[in-house]
Amino acid sequence: MKFTLAVIIKGNKDFSEVGKEEIENAIKAENLEKKFNAKIDINVNVDKDIKLQILSEYRAHILFAKIKKILAEYIGKKYHIGIKEIFVNRYEILFEADKQPLKPISVPFAEVKFEKNLCNVLIKDVNENFLTENYADRIINLINEKIARQYYEGKKEYWKLLWTSEKRDIKFNKDPSEEMKKRRWIFQVSKGKWFYFPQAAVMLNAMKKIAIENFVIPMGFREVIESNIKPLEIWLKTGHIYGMPNEIYYVANPKTRDETAWEHFKDIVKITKSIPKDELKELVEINYGITYAQCPMIYYALNNKTIALSELPLKFFEKTVNSARYESGGTHGIERVDEFHRIECVYIGTPEMLNELKEKMIERYKFIFNEILELEWRMADVVPFYMQHAGETETEKEDNVFWKGTIDFEAYLPYRGTREESEWLEFQNLSIVGSKYTSAFNIKTQKGDLWSGCTGIGLERWVVAFLAQHGFNYDDWPEKFKKYVKKEDIEKEIKFL
Amino acid sequence: MKFTLAVIIKGNKDFSEVGKEEIENAIKAENLEKKFNAKIDINVNVDKDIKLQILSEYRAHILFAKIKKILAEYIGKKYHIGIKEIFVNRYEILFEADKQPLKPISVPFAEVKFEKNLCNVLIKDVNENFLTENYADRIINLINEKIARQYYEGKKEYWKLLWTSEKRDIKFNKDPSEEMKKRRWIFQVSKGKWFYFPQAAVMLNAMKKIAIENFVIPMGFREVIESNIKPLEIWLKTGHIYGMPNEIYYVANPKTRDETAWEHFKDIVKITKSIPKDELKELVEINYGITYAQCPMIYYALNNKTIALSELPLKFFEKTVNSARYESGGTHGIERVDEFHRIECVYIGTPEMLNELKEKMIERYKFIFNEILELEWRMADVVPFYMQHAGETETEKEDNVFWKGTIDFEAYLPYRGTREESEWLEFQNLSIVGSKYTSAFNIKTQKGDLWSGCTGIGLERWVVAFLAQHGFNYDDWPEKFKKYVKKEDIEKEIKFL
């Protein structure tokens, strides 16, 4: 790697009294070449300002921080001049990328040129924080990431069948959402968002009860209740804000509650009976987003905590906040929506503990899907959700002692076509994410690795899977399921004229 | 009232061929003075455009619509000229306001001057829709409303004691939120928003269960589940968007999900590890708000419906969506928050039915607060919430056969001071809103008036009222309450180091 950095250093007085050699000697005395085991050339020009040029095989922005410190001390002590401002004229980085890009690559702040996999990054006219905040390293990573994505694009997603249930008799072959709409169980509020009339509410609640009584409680999860309004900073740690910012429903709060600031807006609404969106935009600021998944805030609540070993595996669940995801055009009924209900269970423990827990959880799920819901379903090993959420694409399956990854639970939907050719519905998943989130939120235990994971139970999807296979005739439903739903609650309609 | 309106009418050809008198005669032939029982002067000047002036005692913007129609027909038929554009040069309105204002008043689109309560409104250079969309009438209403508010400001809010419970022994005098924070039952996520660890979750759930088993179910409410993301249009109908836009948490969705549109934003986040808010603002659009109260969306789901008489009173409840309100600085623990959990019960029926229901509901509540929670509490008749939410201030108590209004349920909080001098905590309310919302959403029944109302159960506030009076010692708690909470669930702490 080769780095060429040119900066201008402005003092609170001018540097005319200071000699070029004097400064170069002061820097040389620190012996940076040896310390960083790299070839470093430093050129200084002194006028009113100091013009510094670094040529090195080591990251010049790191060297610069060292040099600045030397300079500041030397000049401060001898000439009583303080450093006022630093301006980066030009920063050129030459490095070998992981692979040769397949098409041009662009990144902010820099011009990027390639010769095979040799990459030339040219940055001009930026502020000091470009150096001190380590932007250069992140630009290099970003370039490699963009190349990796070019290679990944178009590849089939990783998917490996792990287990499949017995086949079931097909009782029904209609789209359950369409059927629910016809029966006025559900009403569409806006894109991908629904209002559930009593019959549909009964179905969602039955699924919730089944999950809680047969999975959550027996597995020892304790309930926590989180805020539905996520500070964006949480997603900086988890990666959601750069992984999938285009899927987030953002939340904006009023800049002020002051009546006078809002008076004009109110008046316009009252006079025109419409909402001046441009004016509204200036009255609020975006600081939050609606829940994308429940687990990030659970980690946030444990930020910087050290959990006693005796508490492990720590098991929490959350069932109160809706998740919202801005889906592409293809929303479909209540099975592909912008807002959905999910129970999320989070577990934190040693890798051994979590792998043991995983097996027990799968057994519990099998009981529910085989014995209570009587579903035709399967499990598959897929791209881990925590990579997807952070926009990561690599799917190297690590061959560790302890398993890490995501299992999707998929149900057959007869209305979509044959078992073999139709797409099955992912109705829940289960993951062990390793130390990704415990590290991000600095959550520790007394000694050893602390891993975590989560399993998300999608209530709408349980309902869709169930109705798609069993239909709407109460008498056809599995006996154990009927214990959770009264016939009259499903059949009692509200009469509109 | 006196109206002077001057407009310029542009045609798709110029009007030079058409004579001034010819047009005046065509208009006069329609005999508007007689039809509107008002003095009307109409002056026309024809050049390339038609310059029309109306002086009248009747609302000139309504007259203008009539005249435009006459003109369009006449000119269209005879000269084959269509009207292309209409421009309002000047519109002056002189009217007697309800009262003389106490300080200057301003409204958008107009200059407003007063002489005693005689108001002169001058509008210049606006488009035709100012006339056709009826802005003038709304400006007059707005001026009267602003004057009323000036008189209202500083007046004490209407509050009348209706009933008070027996006094209870004081067992505790600390702030329950502070105590919960100390015990790590709750964790503050952001302004007025909380994360509930298992012990606090158990308390909220106990309150929910008590309310459902002892109020919601016995009173015959059926559950509906609504979206937490409210299209702003709903609040145009209920008035929230002009009543309290400064308290709403708005929701903005991505303008597009297209990866390329978001690439620069993602890159900046990855390189700088911070969120460029200005860029984000341009990538999204505000179309929604988070739930302010649950009832508006229930009405929305019944929009334009005619409910069979046999279904009345129709009783729904909603317990899944959090309400969010941007509070002023004075948030306090979990008793004054920006996000809270509430069960909202909505009832729709004849005025008689709802007044009967009200009495039964109050009896049920008395049972809960007296027998299960053993609270010291009271009921008061207050400014109806539906007026507050629409920013209305008048508190005329109508003396109808059937009661309409809001009852607040308030609990004594010993830590705030004496019973007499401290402010009690409103922990829920009950309202009958008349036909306000059924009209707004055009919900009808077979015959007769259809009223509605709602009662909101604030779970955080039930918890605060309970803990403030009974404290944190499980053994001190009322026996009937203990059936809803296991001692071990309250006492089992999570050990952090």
mmCIF file of N, CA and C in Angstrom, chain A residues 108 135 138 145-146 189 193 196 198 205 222-225 227-228 242 246-248 250-252 254 257 259 262-263 266-267 270-273 277 281-282 286-288 297 306 308 311 316 326-328 339 446 492 494-497, chain B residues 108 135 138 145-146 189-190 193 196 198 205 222-225 227-228 242 246-248 250-252 254 257 259 262-263 266-267 270-273 277 281-282 286-288 297 306 308 311 316 326-328 339 446 492 494-497:
data_model
loop_
_atom_site.group_PDB
_atom_site.id
_atom_site.type_symbol
_atom_site.label_atom_id
_atom_site.label_comp_id
_atom_site.label_asym_id
_atom_site.label_seq_id
_atom_site.Cartn_x
_atom_site.Cartn_y
_atom_site.Cartn_z
ATOM 1 N N PRO A 108 -18.321 8.167 -1.652
ATOM 2 C CA PRO A 108 -18.273 9.601 -1.337
ATOM 3 C C PRO A 108 -16.852 10.023 -0.961
ATOM 4 N N TYR A 135 -11.772 7.965 8.313
ATOM 5 C CA TYR A 135 -12.596 7.743 7.126
ATOM 6 C C TYR A 135 -11.862 6.902 6.079
ATOM 7 N N ARG A 138 -12.211 3.227 6.376
ATOM 8 C CA ARG A 138 -13.579 2.797 6.070
ATOM 9 C C ARG A 138 -13.868 2.869 4.577
ATOM 10 N N GLU A 145 -16.003 -4.079 -0.067
ATOM 11 C CA GLU A 145 -17.367 -4.574 0.132
ATOM 12 C C GLU A 145 -18.186 -4.431 -1.158
ATOM 13 N N LYS A 146 -18.004 -3.304 -1.840
ATOM 14 C CA LYS A 146 -18.765 -3.091 -3.080
ATOM 15 C C LYS A 146 -18.346 -4.078 -4.171
ATOM 16 N N VAL A 189 -55.696 -0.688 5.915
ATOM 17 C CA VAL A 189 -55.628 0.703 6.366
ATOM 18 C C VAL A 189 -54.811 1.543 5.386
ATOM 19 N N LYS A 193 -50.637 -2.435 5.628
ATOM 20 C CA LYS A 193 -51.023 -2.298 7.045
ATOM 21 C C LYS A 193 -52.499 -2.599 7.182
ATOM 22 N N TYR A 196 -57.588 -5.476 12.083
ATOM 23 C CA TYR A 196 -58.123 -6.817 12.296
ATOM 24 C C TYR A 196 -59.439 -6.726 13.051
ATOM 25 N N PRO A 198 -62.846 -8.493 14.858
ATOM 26 C CA PRO A 198 -62.758 -9.486 15.943
ATOM 27 C C PRO A 198 -62.347 -10.897 15.524
ATOM 28 N N ASN A 205 -54.606 -13.782 18.292
ATOM 29 C CA ASN A 205 -54.447 -14.026 19.726
ATOM 30 C C ASN A 205 -54.305 -15.499 20.061
ATOM 31 N N ARG A 222 -38.543 -14.687 30.098
ATOM 32 C CA ARG A 222 -39.261 -13.699 30.922
ATOM 33 C C ARG A 222 -39.587 -12.493 30.039
ATOM 34 N N GLU A 223 -40.766 -11.940 30.270
ATOM 35 C CA GLU A 223 -41.208 -10.856 29.393
ATOM 36 C C GLU A 223 -40.542 -9.524 29.733
ATOM 37 N N VAL A 224 -40.146 -8.814 28.690
ATOM 38 C CA VAL A 224 -39.778 -7.401 28.802
ATOM 39 C C VAL A 224 -40.674 -6.651 27.819
ATOM 40 N N ILE A 225 -40.850 -5.366 28.065
ATOM 41 C CA ILE A 225 -41.688 -4.552 27.185
ATOM 42 C C ILE A 225 -40.832 -3.391 26.708
ATOM 43 N N SER A 227 -39.862 -0.013 24.010
ATOM 44 C CA SER A 227 -40.437 1.123 23.299
ATOM 45 C C SER A 227 -40.504 0.790 21.815
ATOM 46 N N ASN A 228 -41.560 1.266 21.183
ATOM 47 C CA ASN A 228 -41.719 1.020 19.751
ATOM 48 C C ASN A 228 -40.971 2.061 18.921
ATOM 49 N N TYR A 242 -27.340 1.340 8.006
ATOM 50 C CA TYR A 242 -26.661 1.306 6.700
ATOM 51 C C TYR A 242 -26.981 0.031 5.933
ATOM 52 N N ASN A 246 -33.506 1.802 3.515
ATOM 53 C CA ASN A 246 -34.625 1.965 2.581
ATOM 54 C C ASN A 246 -35.828 1.111 2.947
ATOM 55 N N GLU A 247 -35.760 0.416 4.086
ATOM 56 C CA GLU A 247 -36.906 -0.388 4.520
ATOM 57 C C GLU A 247 -37.476 0.118 5.833
ATOM 58 N N ILE A 248 -36.903 1.204 6.345
ATOM 59 C CA ILE A 248 -37.293 1.674 7.679
ATOM 60 C C ILE A 248 -38.429 2.685 7.605
ATOM 61 N N TYR A 250 -39.409 5.780 9.421
ATOM 62 C CA TYR A 250 -38.745 6.716 10.316
ATOM 63 C C TYR A 250 -39.769 7.474 11.162
ATOM 64 N N VAL A 251 -39.328 7.948 12.317
ATOM 65 C CA VAL A 251 -40.210 8.703 13.203
ATOM 66 C C VAL A 251 -39.599 10.080 13.433
ATOM 67 N N ALA A 252 -40.425 11.091 13.220
ATOM 68 C CA ALA A 252 -39.968 12.471 13.383
ATOM 69 C C ALA A 252 -40.766 13.121 14.505
ATOM 70 N N PRO A 254 -41.751 16.660 16.792
ATOM 71 C CA PRO A 254 -41.766 18.120 16.609
ATOM 72 C C PRO A 254 -40.451 18.721 17.114
ATOM 73 N N ARG A 257 -42.620 22.230 20.808
ATOM 74 C CA ARG A 257 -44.041 22.077 21.107
ATOM 75 C C ARG A 257 -44.701 23.464 21.186
ATOM 76 N N GLU A 259 -46.625 26.594 20.753
ATOM 77 C CA GLU A 259 -47.844 26.821 19.953
ATOM 78 C C GLU A 259 -47.612 27.827 18.821
ATOM 79 N N TRP A 262 -46.240 26.559 15.638
ATOM 80 C CA TRP A 262 -47.147 25.685 14.878
ATOM 81 C C TRP A 262 -48.393 26.404 14.403
ATOM 82 N N GLU A 263 -48.546 27.671 14.788
ATOM 83 C CA GLU A 263 -49.813 28.349 14.504
ATOM 84 C C GLU A 263 -50.099 28.446 12.999
ATOM 85 N N LYS A 266 -51.207 25.101 11.621
ATOM 86 C CA LYS A 266 -52.586 24.809 12.029
ATOM 87 C C LYS A 266 -53.586 25.621 11.213
ATOM 88 N N ASP A 267 -53.275 26.911 11.051
ATOM 89 C CA ASP A 267 -54.179 27.793 10.308
ATOM 90 C C ASP A 267 -54.362 27.307 8.876
ATOM 91 N N LYS A 270 -56.559 24.323 8.808
ATOM 92 C CA LYS A 270 -57.961 24.687 9.056
ATOM 93 C C LYS A 270 -58.592 25.368 7.837
ATOM 94 N N ILE A 271 -57.832 26.207 7.160
ATOM 95 C CA ILE A 271 -58.390 26.953 6.026
ATOM 96 C C ILE A 271 -58.486 26.081 4.772
ATOM 97 N N THR A 272 -57.447 25.277 4.536
ATOM 98 C CA THR A 272 -57.419 24.540 3.263
ATOM 99 C C THR A 272 -57.915 23.104 3.395
ATOM 100 N N LYS A 273 -58.073 22.613 4.621
ATOM 101 C CA LYS A 273 -58.456 21.212 4.853
ATOM 102 C C LYS A 273 -57.503 20.253 4.147
ATOM 103 N N LYS A 277 -47.347 19.524 3.473
ATOM 104 C CA LYS A 277 -46.262 18.589 3.826
ATOM 105 C C LYS A 277 -44.897 19.271 3.897
ATOM 106 N N LYS A 281 -42.534 19.251 7.189
ATOM 107 C CA LYS A 281 -41.171 18.719 7.136
ATOM 108 C C LYS A 281 -40.179 19.618 7.887
ATOM 109 N N GLU A 282 -40.423 20.924 7.815
ATOM 110 C CA GLU A 282 -39.505 21.860 8.470
ATOM 111 C C GLU A 282 -39.786 22.004 9.960
ATOM 112 N N ILE A 286 -36.134 14.095 12.270
ATOM 113 C CA ILE A 286 -36.120 12.625 12.307
ATOM 114 C C ILE A 286 -35.062 12.163 13.292
ATOM 115 N N ASN A 287 -35.511 11.524 14.352
ATOM 116 C CA ASN A 287 -34.553 11.018 15.337
ATOM 117 C C ASN A 287 -34.729 9.537 15.642
ATOM 118 N N TYR A 288 -35.803 8.964 15.099
ATOM 119 C CA TYR A 288 -36.141 7.599 15.474
ATOM 120 C C TYR A 288 -36.648 6.810 14.273
ATOM 121 N N MET A 297 -33.265 -3.462 20.615
ATOM 122 C CA MET A 297 -33.490 -2.666 21.820
ATOM 123 C C MET A 297 -33.272 -3.467 23.102
ATOM 124 N N THR A 306 -22.453 -6.237 32.619
ATOM 125 C CA THR A 306 -21.830 -7.538 32.808
ATOM 126 C C THR A 306 -22.829 -8.413 33.542
ATOM 127 N N ALA A 308 -24.145 -11.701 35.430
ATOM 128 C CA ALA A 308 -23.606 -12.771 36.268
ATOM 129 C C ALA A 308 -23.782 -14.111 35.553
ATOM 130 N N GLU A 311 -26.906 -16.136 35.848
ATOM 131 C CA GLU A 311 -28.123 -15.711 35.132
ATOM 132 C C GLU A 311 -28.202 -16.315 33.733
ATOM 133 N N PHE A 316 -35.087 -13.503 27.477
ATOM 134 C CA PHE A 316 -36.138 -12.475 27.468
ATOM 135 C C PHE A 316 -37.036 -12.672 26.248
ATOM 136 N N TYR A 326 -40.753 -1.139 5.346
ATOM 137 C CA TYR A 326 -41.254 -0.616 4.084
ATOM 138 C C TYR A 326 -40.926 -1.617 2.995
ATOM 139 N N GLU A 327 -41.917 -2.409 2.608
ATOM 140 C CA GLU A 327 -41.694 -3.469 1.625
ATOM 141 C C GLU A 327 -41.759 -2.906 0.210
ATOM 142 N N SER A 328 -41.219 -3.649 -0.709
ATOM 143 C CA SER A 328 -41.347 -3.254 -2.114
ATOM 144 C C SER A 328 -42.790 -3.450 -2.531
ATOM 145 N N GLU A 339 -46.354 -4.012 8.237
ATOM 146 C CA GLU A 339 -46.427 -3.928 9.714
ATOM 147 C C GLU A 339 -46.942 -5.269 10.210
ATOM 148 N N GLN A 446 -18.871 -12.897 33.394
ATOM 149 C CA GLN A 446 -17.673 -12.891 34.226
ATOM 150 C C GLN A 446 -16.429 -13.383 33.494
ATOM 151 N N LYS A 492 -69.270 -15.482 14.736
ATOM 152 C CA LYS A 492 -70.134 -14.320 15.010
ATOM 153 C C LYS A 492 -69.694 -13.119 14.172
ATOM 154 N N ILE A 494 -70.283 -9.242 12.348
ATOM 155 C CA ILE A 494 -70.921 -7.954 12.624
ATOM 156 C C ILE A 494 -71.759 -7.590 11.410
ATOM 157 N N LYS A 495 -73.021 -7.301 11.656
ATOM 158 C CA LYS A 495 -73.910 -7.033 10.515
ATOM 159 C C LYS A 495 -73.888 -5.575 10.111
ATOM 160 N N PHE A 496 -73.437 -5.351 8.895
ATOM 161 C CA PHE A 496 -73.539 -4.015 8.303
ATOM 162 C C PHE A 496 -74.619 -4.070 7.241
ATOM 163 N N LEU A 497 -75.247 -2.923 6.968
ATOM 164 C CA LEU A 497 -76.317 -2.907 5.957
ATOM 165 C C LEU A 497 -75.777 -2.392 4.620
ATOM 166 N N PRO B 108 -53.285 33.204 7.807
ATOM 167 C CA PRO B 108 -52.635 33.120 6.503
ATOM 168 C C PRO B 108 -53.529 33.682 5.393
ATOM 169 N N TYR B 135 -62.209 28.912 1.229
ATOM 170 C CA TYR B 135 -61.260 29.378 2.232
ATOM 171 C C TYR B 135 -61.805 30.562 3.023
ATOM 172 N N ARG B 138 -63.804 29.735 6.048
ATOM 173 C CA ARG B 138 -62.962 29.144 7.094
ATOM 174 C C ARG B 138 -62.075 30.199 7.748
ATOM 175 N N GLU B 145 -62.555 32.002 16.173
ATOM 176 C CA GLU B 145 -61.970 30.994 17.062
ATOM 177 C C GLU B 145 -60.766 31.570 17.809
ATOM 178 N N LYS B 146 -59.952 32.354 17.080
ATOM 179 C CA LYS B 146 -58.762 32.935 17.714
ATOM 180 C C LYS B 146 -59.152 33.959 18.776
ATOM 181 N N VAL B 189 -35.244 4.798 27.599
ATOM 182 C CA VAL B 189 -34.692 4.611 26.262
ATOM 183 C C VAL B 189 -34.373 5.953 25.625
ATOM 184 N N SER B 190 -35.335 6.860 25.714
ATOM 185 C CA SER B 190 -35.141 8.215 25.194
ATOM 186 C C SER B 190 -36.207 9.081 25.849
ATOM 187 N N LYS B 193 -39.680 7.742 27.020
ATOM 188 C CA LYS B 193 -39.931 6.390 26.505
ATOM 189 C C LYS B 193 -39.120 5.387 27.316
ATOM 190 N N TYR B 196 -39.231 -1.791 29.863
ATOM 191 C CA TYR B 196 -39.698 -2.417 31.097
ATOM 192 C C TYR B 196 -39.035 -3.769 31.279
ATOM 193 N N PRO B 198 -38.405 -7.378 33.450
ATOM 194 C CA PRO B 198 -39.488 -8.314 33.784
ATOM 195 C C PRO B 198 -40.412 -7.882 34.940
ATOM 196 N N ASN B 205 -48.686 -6.021 32.928
ATOM 197 C CA ASN B 205 -49.540 -7.126 32.483
ATOM 198 C C ASN B 205 -50.623 -7.458 33.495
ATOM 199 N N ARG B 222 -65.501 -6.585 22.206
ATOM 200 C CA ARG B 222 -64.769 -7.555 21.369
ATOM 201 C C ARG B 222 -63.493 -6.908 20.873
ATOM 202 N N GLU B 223 -62.438 -7.721 20.825
ATOM 203 C CA GLU B 223 -61.139 -7.137 20.475
ATOM 204 C C GLU B 223 -60.987 -6.902 18.976
ATOM 205 N N VAL B 224 -60.430 -5.745 18.648
ATOM 206 C CA VAL B 224 -59.938 -5.486 17.298
ATOM 207 C C VAL B 224 -58.464 -5.119 17.446
ATOM 208 N N ILE B 225 -57.706 -5.290 16.382
ATOM 209 C CA ILE B 225 -56.275 -4.966 16.422
ATOM 210 C C ILE B 225 -56.015 -3.969 15.304
ATOM 211 N N SER B 227 -53.659 -0.856 13.202
ATOM 212 C CA SER B 227 -52.306 -0.491 12.798
ATOM 213 C C SER B 227 -51.820 0.645 13.695
ATOM 214 N N ASN B 228 -50.538 0.607 13.994
ATOM 215 C CA ASN B 228 -49.965 1.664 14.835
ATOM 216 C C ASN B 228 -49.545 2.870 14.001
ATOM 217 N N TYR B 242 -54.965 19.467 13.223
ATOM 218 C CA TYR B 242 -54.897 20.909 13.487
ATOM 219 C C TYR B 242 -55.067 21.222 14.966
ATOM 220 N N ASN B 246 -48.454 19.649 17.184
ATOM 221 C CA ASN B 246 -47.183 19.792 17.903
ATOM 222 C C ASN B 246 -46.983 18.713 18.968
ATOM 223 N N GLU B 247 -47.904 17.759 19.062
ATOM 224 C CA GLU B 247 -47.733 16.660 20.020
ATOM 225 C C GLU B 247 -47.602 15.317 19.329
ATOM 226 N N ILE B 248 -47.612 15.345 18.003
ATOM 227 C CA ILE B 248 -47.632 14.085 17.252
ATOM 228 C C ILE B 248 -46.214 13.613 16.929
ATOM 229 N N TYR B 250 -44.533 11.893 14.094
ATOM 230 C CA TYR B 250 -44.848 11.624 12.694
ATOM 231 C C TYR B 250 -44.056 10.427 12.174
ATOM 232 N N VAL B 251 -44.592 9.799 11.147
ATOM 233 C CA VAL B 251 -43.914 8.651 10.548
ATOM 234 C C VAL B 251 -43.649 8.946 9.075
ATOM 235 N N ALA B 252 -42.404 8.758 8.686
ATOM 236 C CA ALA B 252 -42.003 9.021 7.304
ATOM 237 C C ALA B 252 -41.543 7.722 6.658
ATOM 238 N N PRO B 254 -39.779 5.667 3.282
ATOM 239 C CA PRO B 254 -38.860 5.943 2.172
ATOM 240 C C PRO B 254 -39.657 6.356 0.935
ATOM 241 N N ARG B 257 -37.651 2.441 -2.484
ATOM 242 C CA ARG B 257 -36.867 1.386 -1.872
ATOM 243 C C ARG B 257 -35.644 1.079 -2.752
ATOM 244 N N GLU B 259 -32.318 0.662 -4.318
ATOM 245 C CA GLU B 259 -31.000 0.644 -3.665
ATOM 246 C C GLU B 259 -30.112 1.809 -4.123
ATOM 247 N N TRP B 262 -30.452 5.076 -2.388
ATOM 248 C CA TRP B 262 -29.995 5.089 -0.997
ATOM 249 C C TRP B 262 -28.491 4.851 -0.863
ATOM 250 N N GLU B 263 -27.820 4.578 -1.985
ATOM 251 C CA GLU B 263 -26.420 4.153 -1.892
ATOM 252 C C GLU B 263 -25.528 5.226 -1.251
ATOM 253 N N LYS B 266 -26.094 5.364 2.493
ATOM 254 C CA LYS B 266 -25.458 4.211 3.150
ATOM 255 C C LYS B 266 -23.947 4.402 3.243
ATOM 256 N N ASP B 267 -23.347 4.844 2.125
ATOM 257 C CA ASP B 267 -21.892 5.031 2.090
ATOM 258 C C ASP B 267 -21.455 6.050 3.141
ATOM 259 N N LYS B 270 -21.578 4.541 6.525
ATOM 260 C CA LYS B 270 -20.486 3.582 6.731
ATOM 261 C C LYS B 270 -19.146 4.286 6.938
ATOM 262 N N ILE B 271 -18.919 5.374 6.204
ATOM 263 C CA ILE B 271 -17.624 6.057 6.295
ATOM 264 C C ILE B 271 -17.541 6.932 7.541
ATOM 265 N N THR B 272 -18.623 7.635 7.848
ATOM 266 C CA THR B 272 -18.544 8.618 8.944
ATOM 267 C C THR B 272 -19.067 8.073 10.268
ATOM 268 N N LYS B 273 -19.744 6.920 10.229
ATOM 269 C CA LYS B 273 -20.373 6.364 11.438
ATOM 270 C C LYS B 273 -21.317 7.375 12.092
ATOM 271 N N LYS B 277 -28.600 13.643 8.602
ATOM 272 C CA LYS B 277 -30.046 13.860 8.761
ATOM 273 C C LYS B 277 -30.653 14.658 7.609
ATOM 274 N N LYS B 281 -33.711 13.318 5.321
ATOM 275 C CA LYS B 281 -34.959 14.076 5.191
ATOM 276 C C LYS B 281 -35.457 14.113 3.747
ATOM 277 N N GLU B 282 -34.514 14.170 2.818
ATOM 278 C CA GLU B 282 -34.904 14.246 1.409
ATOM 279 C C GLU B 282 -35.249 12.881 0.812
ATOM 280 N N ILE B 286 -43.308 12.286 4.796
ATOM 281 C CA ILE B 286 -44.171 12.106 5.967
ATOM 282 C C ILE B 286 -45.598 11.856 5.508
ATOM 283 N N ASN B 287 -46.096 10.672 5.790
ATOM 284 C CA ASN B 287 -47.480 10.363 5.413
ATOM 285 C C ASN B 287 -48.319 9.864 6.568
ATOM 286 N N TYR B 288 -47.677 9.637 7.726
ATOM 287 C CA TYR B 288 -48.359 9.000 8.834
ATOM 288 C C TYR B 288 -47.948 9.614 10.168
ATOM 289 N N MET B 297 -58.833 5.311 14.596
ATOM 290 C CA MET B 297 -58.735 4.283 13.560
ATOM 291 C C MET B 297 -59.882 3.280 13.615
ATOM 292 N N THR B 306 -73.106 1.415 7.570
ATOM 293 C CA THR B 306 -74.375 1.490 8.282
ATOM 294 C C THR B 306 -74.474 0.226 9.142
ATOM 295 N N ALA B 308 -76.213 -2.411 11.603
ATOM 296 C CA ALA B 308 -77.558 -2.901 11.923
ATOM 297 C C ALA B 308 -77.901 -2.540 13.367
ATOM 298 N N GLU B 311 -76.969 -4.773 16.213
ATOM 299 C CA GLU B 311 -75.572 -4.838 16.663
ATOM 300 C C GLU B 311 -75.264 -3.804 17.741
ATOM 301 N N PHE B 316 -66.150 -2.352 20.825
ATOM 302 C CA PHE B 316 -64.833 -2.840 20.429
ATOM 303 C C PHE B 316 -63.788 -2.384 21.454
ATOM 304 N N TYR B 326 -45.794 13.732 21.919
ATOM 305 C CA TYR B 326 -44.611 14.523 22.211
ATOM 306 C C TYR B 326 -44.958 15.506 23.324
ATOM 307 N N GLU B 327 -44.544 15.171 24.540
ATOM 308 C CA GLU B 327 -44.895 15.987 25.698
ATOM 309 C C GLU B 327 -43.931 17.164 25.829
ATOM 310 N N SER B 328 -44.353 18.139 26.568
ATOM 311 C CA SER B 328 -43.451 19.260 26.855
ATOM 312 C C SER B 328 -42.359 18.753 27.789
ATOM 313 N N GLU B 339 -44.704 7.884 25.474
ATOM 314 C CA GLU B 339 -45.219 6.655 24.859
ATOM 315 C C GLU B 339 -45.833 5.810 25.963
ATOM 316 N N GLN B 446 -79.738 2.129 11.196
ATOM 317 C CA GLN B 446 -80.949 2.127 10.362
ATOM 318 C C GLN B 446 -81.790 3.388 10.522
ATOM 319 N N LYS B 492 -37.798 -11.629 41.891
ATOM 320 C CA LYS B 492 -36.658 -12.236 41.204
ATOM 321 C C LYS B 492 -35.925 -11.185 40.359
ATOM 322 N N ILE B 494 -32.547 -9.631 38.191
ATOM 323 C CA ILE B 494 -31.476 -10.088 37.296
ATOM 324 C C ILE B 494 -30.162 -9.535 37.842
ATOM 325 N N LYS B 495 -29.208 -10.415 38.041
ATOM 326 C CA LYS B 495 -27.941 -9.982 38.665
ATOM 327 C C LYS B 495 -26.944 -9.488 37.629
ATOM 328 N N PHE B 496 -26.629 -8.203 37.746
ATOM 329 C CA PHE B 496 -25.542 -7.637 36.940
ATOM 330 C C PHE B 496 -24.362 -7.389 37.869
ATOM 331 N N LEU B 497 -23.157 -7.384 37.297
ATOM 332 C CA LEU B 497 -21.974 -7.177 38.159
ATOM 333 C C LEU B 497 -21.499 -5.735 38.072
#
